[in-house]
PDB file of C-alpha atoms in Angstrom:
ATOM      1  CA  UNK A 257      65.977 -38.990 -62.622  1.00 75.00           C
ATOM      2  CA  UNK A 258      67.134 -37.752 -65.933  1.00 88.00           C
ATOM      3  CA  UNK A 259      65.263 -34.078 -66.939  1.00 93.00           C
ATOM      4  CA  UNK A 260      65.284 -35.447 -70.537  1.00 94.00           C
ATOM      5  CA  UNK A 261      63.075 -38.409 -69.749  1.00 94.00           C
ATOM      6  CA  UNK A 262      60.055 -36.060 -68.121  1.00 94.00           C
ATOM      7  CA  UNK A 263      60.724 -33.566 -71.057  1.00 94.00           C
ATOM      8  CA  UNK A 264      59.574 -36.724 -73.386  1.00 95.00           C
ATOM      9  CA  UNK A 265      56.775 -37.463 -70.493  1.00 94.00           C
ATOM     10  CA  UNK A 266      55.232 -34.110 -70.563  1.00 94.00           C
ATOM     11  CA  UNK A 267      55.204 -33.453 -74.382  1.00 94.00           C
ATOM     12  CA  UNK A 268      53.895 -36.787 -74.991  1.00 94.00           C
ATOM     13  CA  UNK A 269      51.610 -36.652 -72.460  1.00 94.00           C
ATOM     14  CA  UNK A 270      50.295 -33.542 -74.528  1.00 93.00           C
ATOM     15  CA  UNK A 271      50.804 -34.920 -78.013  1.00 92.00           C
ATOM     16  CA  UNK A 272      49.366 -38.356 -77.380  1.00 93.00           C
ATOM     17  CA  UNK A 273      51.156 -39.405 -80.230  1.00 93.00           C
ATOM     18  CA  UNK A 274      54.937 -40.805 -79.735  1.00 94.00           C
ATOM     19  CA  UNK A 275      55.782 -39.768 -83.485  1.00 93.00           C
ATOM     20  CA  UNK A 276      54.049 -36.166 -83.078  1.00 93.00           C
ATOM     21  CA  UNK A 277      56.481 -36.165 -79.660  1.00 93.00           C
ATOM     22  CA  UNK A 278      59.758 -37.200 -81.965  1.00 93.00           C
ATOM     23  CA  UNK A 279      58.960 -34.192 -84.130  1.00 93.00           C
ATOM     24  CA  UNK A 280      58.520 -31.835 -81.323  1.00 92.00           C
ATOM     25  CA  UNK A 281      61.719 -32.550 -79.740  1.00 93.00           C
ATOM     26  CA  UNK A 282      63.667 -33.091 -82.661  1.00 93.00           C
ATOM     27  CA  UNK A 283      64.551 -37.073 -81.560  1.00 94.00           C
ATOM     28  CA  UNK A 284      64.018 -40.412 -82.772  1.00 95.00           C
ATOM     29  CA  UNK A 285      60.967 -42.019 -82.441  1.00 94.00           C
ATOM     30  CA  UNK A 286      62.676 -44.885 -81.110  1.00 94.00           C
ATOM     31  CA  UNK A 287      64.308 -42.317 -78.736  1.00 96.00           C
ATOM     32  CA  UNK A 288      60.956 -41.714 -77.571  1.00 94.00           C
ATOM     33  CA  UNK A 289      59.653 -45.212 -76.505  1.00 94.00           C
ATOM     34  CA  UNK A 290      63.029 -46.060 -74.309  1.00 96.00           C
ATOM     35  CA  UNK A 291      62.549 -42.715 -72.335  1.00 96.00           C
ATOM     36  CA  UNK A 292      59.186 -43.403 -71.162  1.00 95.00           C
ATOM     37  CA  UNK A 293      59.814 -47.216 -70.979  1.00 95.00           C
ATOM     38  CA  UNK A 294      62.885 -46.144 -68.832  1.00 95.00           C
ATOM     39  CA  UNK A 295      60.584 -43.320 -66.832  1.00 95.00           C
ATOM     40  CA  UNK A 296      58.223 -46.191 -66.220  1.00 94.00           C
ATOM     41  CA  UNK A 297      60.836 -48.585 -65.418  1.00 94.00           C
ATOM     42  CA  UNK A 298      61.823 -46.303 -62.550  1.00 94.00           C
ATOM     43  CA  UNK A 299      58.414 -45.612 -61.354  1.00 95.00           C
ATOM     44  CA  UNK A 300      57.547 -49.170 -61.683  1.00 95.00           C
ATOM     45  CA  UNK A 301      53.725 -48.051 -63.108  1.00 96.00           C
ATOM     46  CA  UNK A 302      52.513 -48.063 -66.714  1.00 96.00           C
ATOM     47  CA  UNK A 303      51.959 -44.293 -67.693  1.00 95.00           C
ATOM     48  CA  UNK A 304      50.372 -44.981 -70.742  1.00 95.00           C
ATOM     49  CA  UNK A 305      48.016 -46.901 -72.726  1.00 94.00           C
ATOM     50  CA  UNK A 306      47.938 -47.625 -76.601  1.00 91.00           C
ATOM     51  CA  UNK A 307      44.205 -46.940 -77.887  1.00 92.00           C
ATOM     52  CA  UNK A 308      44.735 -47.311 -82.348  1.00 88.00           C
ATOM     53  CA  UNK A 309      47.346 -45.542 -83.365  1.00 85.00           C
ATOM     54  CA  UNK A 310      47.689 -42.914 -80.289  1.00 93.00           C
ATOM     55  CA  UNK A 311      48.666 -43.497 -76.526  1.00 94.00           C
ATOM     56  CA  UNK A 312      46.646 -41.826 -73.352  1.00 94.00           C
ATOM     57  CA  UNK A 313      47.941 -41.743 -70.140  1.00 95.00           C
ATOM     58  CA  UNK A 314      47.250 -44.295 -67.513  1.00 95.00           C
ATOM     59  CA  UNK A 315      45.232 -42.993 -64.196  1.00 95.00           C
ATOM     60  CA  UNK A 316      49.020 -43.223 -62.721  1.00 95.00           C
ATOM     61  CA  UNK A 317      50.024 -41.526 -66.224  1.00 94.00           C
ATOM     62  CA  UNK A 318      47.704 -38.522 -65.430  1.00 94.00           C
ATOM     63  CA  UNK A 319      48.781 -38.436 -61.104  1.00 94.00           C
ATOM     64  CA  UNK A 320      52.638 -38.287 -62.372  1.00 95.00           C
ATOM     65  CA  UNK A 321      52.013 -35.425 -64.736  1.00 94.00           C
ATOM     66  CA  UNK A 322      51.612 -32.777 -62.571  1.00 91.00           C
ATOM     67  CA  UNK A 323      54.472 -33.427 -60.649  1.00 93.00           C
ATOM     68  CA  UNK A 324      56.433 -33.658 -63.926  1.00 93.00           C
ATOM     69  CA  UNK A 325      55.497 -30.231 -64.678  1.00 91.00           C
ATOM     70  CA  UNK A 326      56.602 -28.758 -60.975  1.00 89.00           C
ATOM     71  CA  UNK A 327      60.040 -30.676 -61.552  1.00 92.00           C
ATOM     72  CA  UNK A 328      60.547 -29.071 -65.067  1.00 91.00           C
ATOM     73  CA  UNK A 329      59.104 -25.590 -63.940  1.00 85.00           C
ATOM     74  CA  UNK A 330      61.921 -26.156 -61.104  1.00 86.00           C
ATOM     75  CA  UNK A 331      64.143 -27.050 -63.011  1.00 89.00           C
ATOM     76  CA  UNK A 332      64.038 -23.709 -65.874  1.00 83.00           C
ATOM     77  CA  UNK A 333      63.870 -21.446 -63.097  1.00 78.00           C
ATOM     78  CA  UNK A 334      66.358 -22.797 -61.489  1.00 84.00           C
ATOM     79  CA  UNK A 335      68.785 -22.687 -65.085  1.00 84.00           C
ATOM     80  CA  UNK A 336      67.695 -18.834 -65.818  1.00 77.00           C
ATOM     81  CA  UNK A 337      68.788 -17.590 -62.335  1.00 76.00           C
ATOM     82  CA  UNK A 338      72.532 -19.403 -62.788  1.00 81.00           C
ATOM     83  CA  UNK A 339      72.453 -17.393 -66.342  1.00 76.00           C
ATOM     84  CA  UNK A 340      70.838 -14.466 -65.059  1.00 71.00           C
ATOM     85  CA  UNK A 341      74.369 -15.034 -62.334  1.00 73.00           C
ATOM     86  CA  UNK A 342      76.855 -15.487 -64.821  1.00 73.00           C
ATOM     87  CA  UNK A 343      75.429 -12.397 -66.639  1.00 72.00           C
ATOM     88  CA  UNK A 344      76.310 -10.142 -63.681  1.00 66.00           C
ATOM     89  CA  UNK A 345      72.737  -9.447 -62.954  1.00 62.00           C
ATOM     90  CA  UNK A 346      72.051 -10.097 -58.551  1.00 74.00           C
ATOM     91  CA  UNK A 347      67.784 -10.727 -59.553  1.00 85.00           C
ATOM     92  CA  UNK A 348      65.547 -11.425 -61.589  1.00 88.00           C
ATOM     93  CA  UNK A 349      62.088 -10.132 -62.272  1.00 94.00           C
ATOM     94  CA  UNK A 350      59.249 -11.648 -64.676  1.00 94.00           C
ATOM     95  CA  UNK A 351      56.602  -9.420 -65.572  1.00 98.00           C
ATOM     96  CA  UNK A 352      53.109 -10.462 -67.582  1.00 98.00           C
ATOM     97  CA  UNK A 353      51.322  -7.303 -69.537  1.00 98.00           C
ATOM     98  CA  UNK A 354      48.568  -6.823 -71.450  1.00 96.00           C
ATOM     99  CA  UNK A 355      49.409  -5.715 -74.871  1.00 93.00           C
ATOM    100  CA  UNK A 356      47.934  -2.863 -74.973  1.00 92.00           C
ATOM    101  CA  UNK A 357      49.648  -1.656 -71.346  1.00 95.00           C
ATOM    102  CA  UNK A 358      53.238  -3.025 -72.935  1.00 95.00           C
ATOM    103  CA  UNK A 359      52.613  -0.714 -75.839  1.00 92.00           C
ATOM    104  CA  UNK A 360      51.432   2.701 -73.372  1.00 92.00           C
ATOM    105  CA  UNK A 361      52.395   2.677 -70.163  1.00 93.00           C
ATOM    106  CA  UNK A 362      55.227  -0.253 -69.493  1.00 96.00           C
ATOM    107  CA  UNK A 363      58.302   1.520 -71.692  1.00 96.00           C
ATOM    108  CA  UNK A 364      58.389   4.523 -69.404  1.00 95.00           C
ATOM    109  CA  UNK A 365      57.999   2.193 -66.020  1.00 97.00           C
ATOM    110  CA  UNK A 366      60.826   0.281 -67.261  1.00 97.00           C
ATOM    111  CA  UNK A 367      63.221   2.787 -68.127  1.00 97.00           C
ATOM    112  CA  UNK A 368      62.575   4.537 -64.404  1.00 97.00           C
ATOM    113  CA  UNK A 369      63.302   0.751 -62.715  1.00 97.00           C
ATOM    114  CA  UNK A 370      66.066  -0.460 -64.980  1.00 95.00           C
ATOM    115  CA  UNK A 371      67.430   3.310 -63.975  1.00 95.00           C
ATOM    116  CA  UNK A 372      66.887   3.141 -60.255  1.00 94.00           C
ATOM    117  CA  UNK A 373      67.994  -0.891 -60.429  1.00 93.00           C
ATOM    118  CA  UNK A 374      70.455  -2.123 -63.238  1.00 89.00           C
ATOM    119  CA  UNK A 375      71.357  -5.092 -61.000  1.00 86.00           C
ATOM    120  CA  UNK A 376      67.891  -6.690 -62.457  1.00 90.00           C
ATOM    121  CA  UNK A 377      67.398  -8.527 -65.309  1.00 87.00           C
ATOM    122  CA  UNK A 378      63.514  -8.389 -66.201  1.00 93.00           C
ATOM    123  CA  UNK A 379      61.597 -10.751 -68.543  1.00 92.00           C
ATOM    124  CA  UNK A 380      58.091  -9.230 -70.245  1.00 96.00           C
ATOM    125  CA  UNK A 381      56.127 -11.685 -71.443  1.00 95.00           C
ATOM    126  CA  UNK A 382      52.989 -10.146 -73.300  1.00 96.00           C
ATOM    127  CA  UNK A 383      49.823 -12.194 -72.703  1.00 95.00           C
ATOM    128  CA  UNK A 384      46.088 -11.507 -73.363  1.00 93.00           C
ATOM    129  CA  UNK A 385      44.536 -10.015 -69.605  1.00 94.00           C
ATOM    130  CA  UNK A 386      42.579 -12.777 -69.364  1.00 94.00           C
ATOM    131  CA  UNK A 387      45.654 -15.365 -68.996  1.00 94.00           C
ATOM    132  CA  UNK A 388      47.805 -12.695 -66.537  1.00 97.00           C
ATOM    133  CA  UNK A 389      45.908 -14.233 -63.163  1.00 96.00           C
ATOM    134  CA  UNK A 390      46.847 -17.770 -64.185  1.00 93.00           C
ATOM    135  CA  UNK A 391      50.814 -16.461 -64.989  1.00 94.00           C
ATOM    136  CA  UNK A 392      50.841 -14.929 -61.958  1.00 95.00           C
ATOM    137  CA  UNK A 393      49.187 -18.225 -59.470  1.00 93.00           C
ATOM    138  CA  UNK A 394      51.603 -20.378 -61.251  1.00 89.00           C
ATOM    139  CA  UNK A 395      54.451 -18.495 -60.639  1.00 89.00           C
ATOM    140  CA  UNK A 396      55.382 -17.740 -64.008  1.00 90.00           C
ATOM    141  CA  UNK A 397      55.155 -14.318 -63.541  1.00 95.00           C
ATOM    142  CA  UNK A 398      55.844 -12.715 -59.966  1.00 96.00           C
ATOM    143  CA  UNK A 399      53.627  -9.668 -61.354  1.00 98.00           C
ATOM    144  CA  UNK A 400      50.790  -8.839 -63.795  1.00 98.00           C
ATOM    145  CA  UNK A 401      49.298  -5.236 -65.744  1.00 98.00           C
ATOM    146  CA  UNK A 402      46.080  -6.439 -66.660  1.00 97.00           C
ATOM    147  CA  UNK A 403      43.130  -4.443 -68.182  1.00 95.00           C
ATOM    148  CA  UNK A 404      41.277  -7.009 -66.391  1.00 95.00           C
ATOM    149  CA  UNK A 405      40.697  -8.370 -62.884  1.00 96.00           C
ATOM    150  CA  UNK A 406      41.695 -12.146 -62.325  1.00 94.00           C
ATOM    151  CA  UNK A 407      39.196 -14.566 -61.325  1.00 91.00           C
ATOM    152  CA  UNK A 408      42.124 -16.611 -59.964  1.00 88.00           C
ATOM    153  CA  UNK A 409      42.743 -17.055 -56.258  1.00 84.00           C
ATOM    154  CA  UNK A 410      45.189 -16.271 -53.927  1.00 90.00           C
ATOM    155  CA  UNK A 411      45.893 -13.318 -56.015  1.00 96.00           C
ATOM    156  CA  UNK A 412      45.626  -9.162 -55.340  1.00 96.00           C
ATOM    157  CA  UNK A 413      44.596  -6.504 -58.041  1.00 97.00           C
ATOM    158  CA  UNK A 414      45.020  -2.525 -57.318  1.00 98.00           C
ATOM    159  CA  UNK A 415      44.044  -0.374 -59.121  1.00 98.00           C
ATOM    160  CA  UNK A 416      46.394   1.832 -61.711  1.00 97.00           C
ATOM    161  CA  UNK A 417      44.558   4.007 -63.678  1.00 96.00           C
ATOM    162  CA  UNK A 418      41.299   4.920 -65.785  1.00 96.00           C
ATOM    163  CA  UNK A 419      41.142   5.154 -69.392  1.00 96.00           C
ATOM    164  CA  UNK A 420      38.058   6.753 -70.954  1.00 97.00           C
ATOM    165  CA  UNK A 421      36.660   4.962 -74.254  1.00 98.00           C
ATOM    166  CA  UNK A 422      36.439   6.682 -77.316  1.00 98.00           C
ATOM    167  CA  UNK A 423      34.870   6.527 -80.915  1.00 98.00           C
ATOM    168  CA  UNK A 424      37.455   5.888 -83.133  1.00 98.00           C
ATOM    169  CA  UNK A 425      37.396   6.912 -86.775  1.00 97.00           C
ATOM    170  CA  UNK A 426      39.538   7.269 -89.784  1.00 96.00           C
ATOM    171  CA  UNK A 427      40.819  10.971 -90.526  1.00 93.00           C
ATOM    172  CA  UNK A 428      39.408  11.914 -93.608  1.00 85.00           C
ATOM    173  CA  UNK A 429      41.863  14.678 -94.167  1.00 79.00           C
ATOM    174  CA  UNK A 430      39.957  18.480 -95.622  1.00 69.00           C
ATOM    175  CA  UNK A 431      39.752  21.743 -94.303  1.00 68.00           C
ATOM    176  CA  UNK A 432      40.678  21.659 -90.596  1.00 68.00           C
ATOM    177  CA  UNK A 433      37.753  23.690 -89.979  1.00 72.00           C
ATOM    178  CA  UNK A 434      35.404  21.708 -91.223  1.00 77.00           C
ATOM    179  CA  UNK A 435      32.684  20.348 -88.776  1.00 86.00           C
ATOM    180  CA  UNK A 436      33.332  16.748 -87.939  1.00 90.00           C
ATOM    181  CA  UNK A 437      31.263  13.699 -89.784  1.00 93.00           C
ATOM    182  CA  UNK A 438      28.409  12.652 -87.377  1.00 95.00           C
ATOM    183  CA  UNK A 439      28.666   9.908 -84.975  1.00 97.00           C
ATOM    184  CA  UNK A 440      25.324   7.830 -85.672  1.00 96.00           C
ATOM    185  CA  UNK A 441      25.775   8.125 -89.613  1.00 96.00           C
ATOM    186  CA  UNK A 442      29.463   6.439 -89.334  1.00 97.00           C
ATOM    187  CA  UNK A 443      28.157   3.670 -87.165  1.00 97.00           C
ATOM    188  CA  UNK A 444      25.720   3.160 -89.546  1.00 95.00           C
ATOM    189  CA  UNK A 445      27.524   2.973 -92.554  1.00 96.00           C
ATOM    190  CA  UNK A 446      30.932   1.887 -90.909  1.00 97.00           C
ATOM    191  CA  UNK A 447      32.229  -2.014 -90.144  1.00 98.00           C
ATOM    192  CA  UNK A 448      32.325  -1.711 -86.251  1.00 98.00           C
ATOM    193  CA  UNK A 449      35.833  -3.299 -85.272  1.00 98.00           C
ATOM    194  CA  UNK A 450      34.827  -5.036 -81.887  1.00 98.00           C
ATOM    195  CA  UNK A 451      36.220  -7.131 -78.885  1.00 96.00           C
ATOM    196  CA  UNK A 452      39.561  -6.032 -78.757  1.00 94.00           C
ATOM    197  CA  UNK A 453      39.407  -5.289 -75.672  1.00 92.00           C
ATOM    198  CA  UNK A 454      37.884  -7.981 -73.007  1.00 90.00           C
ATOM    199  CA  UNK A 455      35.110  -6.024 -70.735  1.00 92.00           C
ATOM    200  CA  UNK A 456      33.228  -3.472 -72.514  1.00 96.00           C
ATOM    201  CA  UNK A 457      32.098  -5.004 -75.732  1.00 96.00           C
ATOM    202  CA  UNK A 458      29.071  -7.163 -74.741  1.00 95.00           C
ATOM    203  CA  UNK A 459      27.557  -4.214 -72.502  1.00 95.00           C
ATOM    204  CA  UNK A 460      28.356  -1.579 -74.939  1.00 96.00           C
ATOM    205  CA  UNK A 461      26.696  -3.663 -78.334  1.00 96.00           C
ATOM    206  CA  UNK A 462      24.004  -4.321 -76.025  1.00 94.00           C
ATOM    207  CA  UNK A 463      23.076  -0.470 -75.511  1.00 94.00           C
ATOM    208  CA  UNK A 464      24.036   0.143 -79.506  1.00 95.00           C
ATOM    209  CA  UNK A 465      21.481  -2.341 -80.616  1.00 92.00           C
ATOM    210  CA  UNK A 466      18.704  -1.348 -78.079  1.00 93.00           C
ATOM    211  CA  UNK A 467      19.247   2.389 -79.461  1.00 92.00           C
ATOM    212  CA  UNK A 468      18.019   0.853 -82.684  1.00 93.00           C
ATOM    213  CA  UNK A 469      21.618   1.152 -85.136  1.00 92.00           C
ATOM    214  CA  UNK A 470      22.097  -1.322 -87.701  1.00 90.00           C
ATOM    215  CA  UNK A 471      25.627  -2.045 -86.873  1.00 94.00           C
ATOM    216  CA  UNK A 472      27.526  -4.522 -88.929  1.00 96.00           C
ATOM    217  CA  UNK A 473      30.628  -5.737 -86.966  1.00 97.00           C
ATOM    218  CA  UNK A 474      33.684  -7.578 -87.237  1.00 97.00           C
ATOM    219  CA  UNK A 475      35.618  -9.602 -84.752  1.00 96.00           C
ATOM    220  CA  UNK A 476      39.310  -8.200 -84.392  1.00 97.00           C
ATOM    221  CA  UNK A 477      40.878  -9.151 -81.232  1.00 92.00           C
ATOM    222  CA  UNK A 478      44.141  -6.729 -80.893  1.00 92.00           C
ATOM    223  CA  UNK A 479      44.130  -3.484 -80.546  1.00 94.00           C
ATOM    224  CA  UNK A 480      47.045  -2.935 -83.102  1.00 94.00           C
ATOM    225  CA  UNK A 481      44.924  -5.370 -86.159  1.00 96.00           C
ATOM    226  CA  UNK A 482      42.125  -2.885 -85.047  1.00 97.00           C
ATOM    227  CA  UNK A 483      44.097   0.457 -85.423  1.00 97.00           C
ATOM    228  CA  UNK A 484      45.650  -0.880 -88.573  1.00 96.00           C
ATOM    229  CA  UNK A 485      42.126  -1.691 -90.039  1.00 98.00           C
ATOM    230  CA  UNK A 486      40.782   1.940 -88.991  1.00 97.00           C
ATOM    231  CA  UNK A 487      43.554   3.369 -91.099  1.00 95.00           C
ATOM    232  CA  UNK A 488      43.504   1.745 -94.049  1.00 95.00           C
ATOM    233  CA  UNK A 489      39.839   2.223 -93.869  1.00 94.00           C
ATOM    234  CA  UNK A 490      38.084  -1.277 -93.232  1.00 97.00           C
ATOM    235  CA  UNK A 491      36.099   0.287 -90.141  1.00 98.00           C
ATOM    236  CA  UNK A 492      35.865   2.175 -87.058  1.00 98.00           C
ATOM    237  CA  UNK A 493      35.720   1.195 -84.026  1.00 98.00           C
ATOM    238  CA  UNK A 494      35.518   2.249 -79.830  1.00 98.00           C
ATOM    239  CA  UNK A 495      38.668   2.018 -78.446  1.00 98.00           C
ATOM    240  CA  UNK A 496      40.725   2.953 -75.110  1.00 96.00           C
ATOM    241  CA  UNK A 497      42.297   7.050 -75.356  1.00 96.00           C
ATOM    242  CA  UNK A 498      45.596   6.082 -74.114  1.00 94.00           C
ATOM    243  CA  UNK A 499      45.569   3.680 -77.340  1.00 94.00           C
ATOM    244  CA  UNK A 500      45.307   6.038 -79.411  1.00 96.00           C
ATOM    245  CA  UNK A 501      46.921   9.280 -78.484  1.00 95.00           C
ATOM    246  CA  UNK A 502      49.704   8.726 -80.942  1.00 94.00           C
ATOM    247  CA  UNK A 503      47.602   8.364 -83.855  1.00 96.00           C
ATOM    248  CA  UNK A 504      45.469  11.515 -82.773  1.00 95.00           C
ATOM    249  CA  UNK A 505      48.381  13.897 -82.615  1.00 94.00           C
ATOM    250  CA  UNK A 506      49.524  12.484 -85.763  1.00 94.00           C
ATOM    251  CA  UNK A 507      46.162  13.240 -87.313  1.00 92.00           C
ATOM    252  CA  UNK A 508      45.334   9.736 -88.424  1.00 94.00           C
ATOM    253  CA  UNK A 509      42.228   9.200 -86.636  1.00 96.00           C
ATOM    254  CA  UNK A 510      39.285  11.463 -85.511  1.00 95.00           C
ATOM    255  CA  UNK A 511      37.914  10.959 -82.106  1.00 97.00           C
ATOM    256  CA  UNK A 512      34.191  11.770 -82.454  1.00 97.00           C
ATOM    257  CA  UNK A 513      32.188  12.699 -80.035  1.00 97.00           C
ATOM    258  CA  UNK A 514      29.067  10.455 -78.816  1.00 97.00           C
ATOM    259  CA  UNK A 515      26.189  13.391 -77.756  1.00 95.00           C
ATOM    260  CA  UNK A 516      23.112  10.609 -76.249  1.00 92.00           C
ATOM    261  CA  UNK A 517      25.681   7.862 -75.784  1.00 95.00           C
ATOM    262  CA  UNK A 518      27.576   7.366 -72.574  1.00 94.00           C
ATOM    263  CA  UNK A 519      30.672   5.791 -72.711  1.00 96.00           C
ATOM    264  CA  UNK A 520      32.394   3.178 -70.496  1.00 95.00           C
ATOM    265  CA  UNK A 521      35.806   3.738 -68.803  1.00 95.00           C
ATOM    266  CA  UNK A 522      37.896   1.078 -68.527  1.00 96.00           C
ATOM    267  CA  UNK A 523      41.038  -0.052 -65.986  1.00 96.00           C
ATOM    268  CA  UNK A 524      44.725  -1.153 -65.793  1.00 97.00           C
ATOM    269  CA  UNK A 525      45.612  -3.019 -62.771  1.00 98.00           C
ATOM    270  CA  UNK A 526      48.967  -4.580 -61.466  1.00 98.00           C
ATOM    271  CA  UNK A 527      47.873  -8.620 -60.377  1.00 98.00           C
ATOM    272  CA  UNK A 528      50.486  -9.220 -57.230  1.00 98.00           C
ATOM    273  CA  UNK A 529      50.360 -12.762 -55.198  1.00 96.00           C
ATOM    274  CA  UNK A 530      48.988 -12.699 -51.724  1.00 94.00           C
ATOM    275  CA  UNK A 531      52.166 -13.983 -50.408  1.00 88.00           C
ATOM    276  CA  UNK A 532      55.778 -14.389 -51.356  1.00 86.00           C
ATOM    277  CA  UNK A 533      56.027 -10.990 -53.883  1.00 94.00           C
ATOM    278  CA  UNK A 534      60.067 -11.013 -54.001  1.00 94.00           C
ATOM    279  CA  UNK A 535      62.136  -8.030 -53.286  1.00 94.00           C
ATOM    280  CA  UNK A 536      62.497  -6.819 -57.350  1.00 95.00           C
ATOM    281  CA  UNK A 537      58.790  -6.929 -57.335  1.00 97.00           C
ATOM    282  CA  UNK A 538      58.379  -4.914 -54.391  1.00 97.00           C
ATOM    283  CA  UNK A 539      60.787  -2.680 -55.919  1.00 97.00           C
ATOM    284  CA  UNK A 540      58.936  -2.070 -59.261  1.00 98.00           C
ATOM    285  CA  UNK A 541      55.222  -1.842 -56.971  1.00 97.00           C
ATOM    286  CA  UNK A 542      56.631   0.737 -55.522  1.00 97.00           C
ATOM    287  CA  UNK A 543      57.398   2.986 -58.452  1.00 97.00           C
ATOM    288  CA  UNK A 544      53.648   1.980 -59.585  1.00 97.00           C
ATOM    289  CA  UNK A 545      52.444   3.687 -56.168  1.00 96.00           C
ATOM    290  CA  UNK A 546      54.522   6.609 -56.709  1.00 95.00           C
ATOM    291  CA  UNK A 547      52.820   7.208 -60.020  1.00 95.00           C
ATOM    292  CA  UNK A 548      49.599   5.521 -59.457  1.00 95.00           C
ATOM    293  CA  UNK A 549      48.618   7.058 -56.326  1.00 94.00           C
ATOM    294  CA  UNK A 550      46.921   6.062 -54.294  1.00 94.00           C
ATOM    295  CA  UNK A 551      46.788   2.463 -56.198  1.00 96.00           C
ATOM    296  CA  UNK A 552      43.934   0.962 -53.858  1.00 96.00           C
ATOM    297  CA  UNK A 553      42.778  -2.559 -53.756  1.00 95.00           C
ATOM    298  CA  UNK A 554      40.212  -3.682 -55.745  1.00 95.00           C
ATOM    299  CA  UNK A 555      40.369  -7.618 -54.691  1.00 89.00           C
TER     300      UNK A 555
END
């Protein structure tokens, strides 16, 4: 069976349209209809159905597709390990992180692995937490850094670290001396950057409101949109230390403290499958153990 035909299957199958599928793969249109008459010449079922001007797929359609999608996963891993060969590198290792964990912790754990094991060659793909579990189950990923714990099966998360939350604010520059602006007042009067970060927001507005502030907030879901927006003055906002350390040494923010207002911390874990966690993973878990002591299981 030709890859190229279920490459046509599986984009169409997502497009529903055979011309939106010619423009995604850069082909004919024409092109298009003899792959998946040929796919469905070879299957001897129907995979689709015309309904106006789109297609759907069939209920055989729908039963093929997932198969389609193991094949083609298959097939990619199967081409990056003969490059990752011909590159010199012996394995391979294909990590999903949190932004925020890519930007703070990950450079230094890479530098100590790629040290201790140059024979790897490691893909990072940055995802929000909340898709890391899924990355992970699939296979995707053979590891996740997560600020979040997966609600995915046949998965494992242990614990990495703590981060403390903080109140975030613009440094208004003046006479180091000076006492610093009070919290309440620039919550008040401030745009409260929120839910760039997927755990703490809903409790914490919760407790805000029931206080009795008059918050007005805006959405921003990054952390780096958020710290960008703090600086150039479009609000404040509470946000994870480790997020922020460089911008505190460099005097661009204030960290303000919160006196009648306690504070969430918040967690980093590494998301390992249950079974199967190849040898370059192990590797790279066990650097996290030697600086994440005593990394317990949370799940």
């Amino acid at each position: 069976m030709d890859i190229k035909l279920l490459q046509t299957f599986e984009v169409a199958a997502s497009c529903e349209n055979f011309h939106q599928t010619a423009e995604t793969l850069y082909i004919a249109q024409p092109t298009v209809t003899q792959h998946i008459r040929q796919l469905e010449k070879e299957l001897d079922v129907a995979l689709f159905e015309r309904v106006g001007k789109r297609v759907r797929l069939t209920a055989a359609g729908k039963r093929f597709l997932s198969h389609a999608k193991l094949i083609l996963s298959q097939w990619h891993t199967g081409v990056e390990e003969m490059v990752t060969w011909k590159q010199g590198y012996k394995e391979i290792l294909r990590i999903a992180v949190s932004p925020i964990i890519a930007r703070t912790s990950l450079p230094s754990l890479i530098h100590r692995y790629t040290k201790e094991h140059p024979e790897v060659d490691i893909t990072i793909k940055v995802a929000d937490s909340i898709d890391i579990g899924l990355l992970v189950q699939s296979g995707q990923a053979h590891l996740g850094l997560s600020r979040m714990i997966p609600s995915e099966g046949q998965l494992s998360a242990y614990l990495m670290q703590t981060d403390p939350i903080v109140f975030a604010v613009p440094h208004y520059g003046g006479d180091m001396d000076a006492p610093l602006p009070d919290w309440e007042q620039e919550l008040i009067t401030k745009r409260l950057l929120t839910h760039n970060h997927p755990v703490y927001w809903e409790p914490l507005l919760t407790s805000l409101r029931q206080r009795g502030f008059a918050i007005r907030t805006m959405g921003v879901t990054h952390v780096d949109v958020t710290k960008r927006f703090i600086e150039e003055g479009l609000g404040i906002s509470f946000l994870p230390r480790s997020a922020i350390l460089r911008e505190l040494f460099e005097n661009r923010f204030m960290e303000l403290p919160t006196p009648g207002l306690e504070l969430p911390k918040v967690a980093s874990y590494v998301i390992l499958p249950n079974n199967n966690l190849i040898t370059s993973g192990q590797r790279f878990v066990d650097i996290l153990a030697t600086l994440y002591a005593p990394l317990p299981k949370v799940t």
